[in-house]
GROMACS .gro file of C-alpha atoms in nm:
model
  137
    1UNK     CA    1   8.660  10.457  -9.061
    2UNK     CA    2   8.903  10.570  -8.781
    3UNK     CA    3   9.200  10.389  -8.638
    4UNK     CA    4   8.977  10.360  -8.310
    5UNK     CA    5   8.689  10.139  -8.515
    6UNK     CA    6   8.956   9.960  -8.673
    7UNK     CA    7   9.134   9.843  -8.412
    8UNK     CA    8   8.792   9.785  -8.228
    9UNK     CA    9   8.645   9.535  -8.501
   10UNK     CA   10   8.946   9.355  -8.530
   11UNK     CA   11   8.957   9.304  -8.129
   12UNK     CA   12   8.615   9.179  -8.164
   13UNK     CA   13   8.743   8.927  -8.454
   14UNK     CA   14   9.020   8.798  -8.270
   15UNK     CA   15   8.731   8.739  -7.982
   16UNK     CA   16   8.506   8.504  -8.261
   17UNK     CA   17   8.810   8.313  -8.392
   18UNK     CA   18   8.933   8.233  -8.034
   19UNK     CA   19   8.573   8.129  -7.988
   20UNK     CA   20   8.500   7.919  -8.244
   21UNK     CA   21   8.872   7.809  -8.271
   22UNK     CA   22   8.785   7.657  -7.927
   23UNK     CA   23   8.436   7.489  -8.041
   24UNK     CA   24   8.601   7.343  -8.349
   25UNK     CA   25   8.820   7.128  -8.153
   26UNK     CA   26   8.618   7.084  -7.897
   27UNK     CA   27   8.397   6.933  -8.174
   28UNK     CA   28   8.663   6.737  -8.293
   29UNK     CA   29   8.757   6.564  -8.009
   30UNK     CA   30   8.439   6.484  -7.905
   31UNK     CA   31   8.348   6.317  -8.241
   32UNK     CA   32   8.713   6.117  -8.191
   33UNK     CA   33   8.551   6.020  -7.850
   34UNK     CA   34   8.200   5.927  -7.967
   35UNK     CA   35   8.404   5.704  -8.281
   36UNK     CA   36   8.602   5.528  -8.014
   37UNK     CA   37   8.356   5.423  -7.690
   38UNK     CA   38   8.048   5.477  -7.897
   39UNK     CA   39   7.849   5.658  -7.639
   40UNK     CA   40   7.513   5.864  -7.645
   41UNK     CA   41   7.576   6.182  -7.810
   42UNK     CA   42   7.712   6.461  -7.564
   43UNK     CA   43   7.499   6.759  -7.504
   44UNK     CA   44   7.770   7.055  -7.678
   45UNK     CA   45   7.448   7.254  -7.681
   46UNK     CA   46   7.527   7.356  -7.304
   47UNK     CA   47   7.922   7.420  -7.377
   48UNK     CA   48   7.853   7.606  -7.653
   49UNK     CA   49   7.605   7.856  -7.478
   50UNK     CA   50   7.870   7.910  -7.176
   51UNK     CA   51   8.108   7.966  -7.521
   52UNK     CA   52   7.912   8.214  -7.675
   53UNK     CA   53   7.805   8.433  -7.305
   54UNK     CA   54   8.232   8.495  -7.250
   55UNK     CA   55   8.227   8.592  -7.627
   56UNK     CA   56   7.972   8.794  -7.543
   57UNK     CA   57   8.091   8.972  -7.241
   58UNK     CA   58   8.431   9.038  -7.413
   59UNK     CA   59   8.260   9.234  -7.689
   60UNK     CA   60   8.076   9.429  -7.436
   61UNK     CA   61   8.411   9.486  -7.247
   62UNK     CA   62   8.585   9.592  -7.563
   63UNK     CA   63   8.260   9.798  -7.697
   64UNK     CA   64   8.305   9.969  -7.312
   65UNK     CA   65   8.695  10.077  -7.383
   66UNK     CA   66   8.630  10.167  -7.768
   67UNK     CA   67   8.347  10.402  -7.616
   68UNK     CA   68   8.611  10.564  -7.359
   69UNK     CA   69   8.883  10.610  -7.583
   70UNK     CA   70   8.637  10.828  -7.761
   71UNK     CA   71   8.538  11.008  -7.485
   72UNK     CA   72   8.918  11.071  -7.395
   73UNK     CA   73   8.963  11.190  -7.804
   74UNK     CA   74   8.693  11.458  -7.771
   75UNK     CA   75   8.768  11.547  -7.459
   76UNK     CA   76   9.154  11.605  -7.542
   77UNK     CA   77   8.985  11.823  -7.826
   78UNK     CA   78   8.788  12.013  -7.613
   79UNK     CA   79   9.065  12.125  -7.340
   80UNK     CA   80   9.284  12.191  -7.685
   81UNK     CA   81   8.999  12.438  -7.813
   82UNK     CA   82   8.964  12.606  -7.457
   83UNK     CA   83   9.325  12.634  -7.437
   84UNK     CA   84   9.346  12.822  -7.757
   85UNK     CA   85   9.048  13.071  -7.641
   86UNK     CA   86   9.218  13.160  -7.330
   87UNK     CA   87   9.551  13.265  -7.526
   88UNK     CA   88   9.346  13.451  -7.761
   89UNK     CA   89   9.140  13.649  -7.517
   90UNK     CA   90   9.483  13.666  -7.311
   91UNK     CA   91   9.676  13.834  -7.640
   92UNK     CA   92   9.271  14.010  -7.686
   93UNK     CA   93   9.330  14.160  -7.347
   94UNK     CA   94   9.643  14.345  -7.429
   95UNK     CA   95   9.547  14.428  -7.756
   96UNK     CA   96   9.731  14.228  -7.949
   97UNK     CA   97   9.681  13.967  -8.218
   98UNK     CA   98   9.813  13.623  -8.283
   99UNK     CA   99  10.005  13.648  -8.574
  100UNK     CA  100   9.954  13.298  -8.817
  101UNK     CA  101  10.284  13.209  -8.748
  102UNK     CA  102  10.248  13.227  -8.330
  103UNK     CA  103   9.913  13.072  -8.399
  104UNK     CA  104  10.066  12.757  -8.548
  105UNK     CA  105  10.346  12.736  -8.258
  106UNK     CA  106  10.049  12.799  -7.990
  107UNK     CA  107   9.861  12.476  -8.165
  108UNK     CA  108  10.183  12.293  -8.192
  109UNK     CA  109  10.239  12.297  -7.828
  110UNK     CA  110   9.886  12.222  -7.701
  111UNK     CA  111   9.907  11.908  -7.993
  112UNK     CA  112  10.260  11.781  -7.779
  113UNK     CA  113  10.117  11.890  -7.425
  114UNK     CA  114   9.768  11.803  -7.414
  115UNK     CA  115   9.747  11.542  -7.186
  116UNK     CA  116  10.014  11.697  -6.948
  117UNK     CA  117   9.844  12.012  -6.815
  118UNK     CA  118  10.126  12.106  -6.642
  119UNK     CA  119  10.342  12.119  -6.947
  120UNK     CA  120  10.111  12.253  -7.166
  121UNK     CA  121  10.044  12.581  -6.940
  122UNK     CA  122  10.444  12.617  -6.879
  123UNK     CA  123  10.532  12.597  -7.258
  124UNK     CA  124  10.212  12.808  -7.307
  125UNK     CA  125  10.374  13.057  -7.063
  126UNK     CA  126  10.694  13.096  -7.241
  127UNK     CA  127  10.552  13.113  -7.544
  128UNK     CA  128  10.335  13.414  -7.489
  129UNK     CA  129  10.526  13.615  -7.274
  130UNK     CA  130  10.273  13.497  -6.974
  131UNK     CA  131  10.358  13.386  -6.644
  132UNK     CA  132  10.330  13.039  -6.539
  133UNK     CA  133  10.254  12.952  -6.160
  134UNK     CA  134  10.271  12.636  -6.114
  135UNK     CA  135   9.946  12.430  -5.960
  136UNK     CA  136   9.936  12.495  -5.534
  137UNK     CA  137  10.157  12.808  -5.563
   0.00000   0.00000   0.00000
């Protein structure tokens, strides 16, 4: 189980306790009211469906952002993987090899500059001896 699930079940708990937390007293006071003016029984039946539809709508929304966050993971991942391909068939190119050591610098750098493109090609650049142009040049 991953951080992401993790912190997606417990958003989801939070949701049911603030939920119920809210029928509980809601319960409460209305059996303090019914004690006190002794009146037909209130229909909760009705407050407790609108209850349960918002519960139900901020699952979905937080189901919706756990789902993206994923999607944003693998697709970090991916752009990390083709970055590393286009290195190696650069170094391929000029028949050269990525030594282990070069190879753990070149991962380093796409780990601290993957979501920055323009950082990641730049410290790419110096790294390898290529040369960066920067995006619209």
């Amino acid at each position: 189980m991953n951080w992401l699930a993790i912190k997606a079940w417990l958003s989801k708990a939070m949701v049911w306790c603030k939920v119920h937390w809210e029928l509980l007293l809601g319960l409460a006071v209305g059996l303090v009211v019914l004690v006190v003016f002794r009146r037909s029984s209130p229909d909760f039946s009705n407050l407790y469906r609108q209850m349960m539809e918002r519960q139900k709508e901020e699952v979905d929304a937080i189901d919706e952002l756990h789902q993206r966050e994923i999607k944003l993971q693998e697709e970090a991942a991916e752009r990390a993987l083709e970055a590393m391909k286009q290195v190696e068939a650069d170094y391929a190119s000029r028949s050269e090899a990525l030594d282990k050591k070069k190879r753990r610098e070149v991962q380093k750098v796409i780990e601290e500059s993957k979501n920055n493109p323009d950082d990641l090609a730049r410290r790419l650049a110096e790294l390898t001896g290529a040369t960066f142009v920067p995006r619209g040049e």
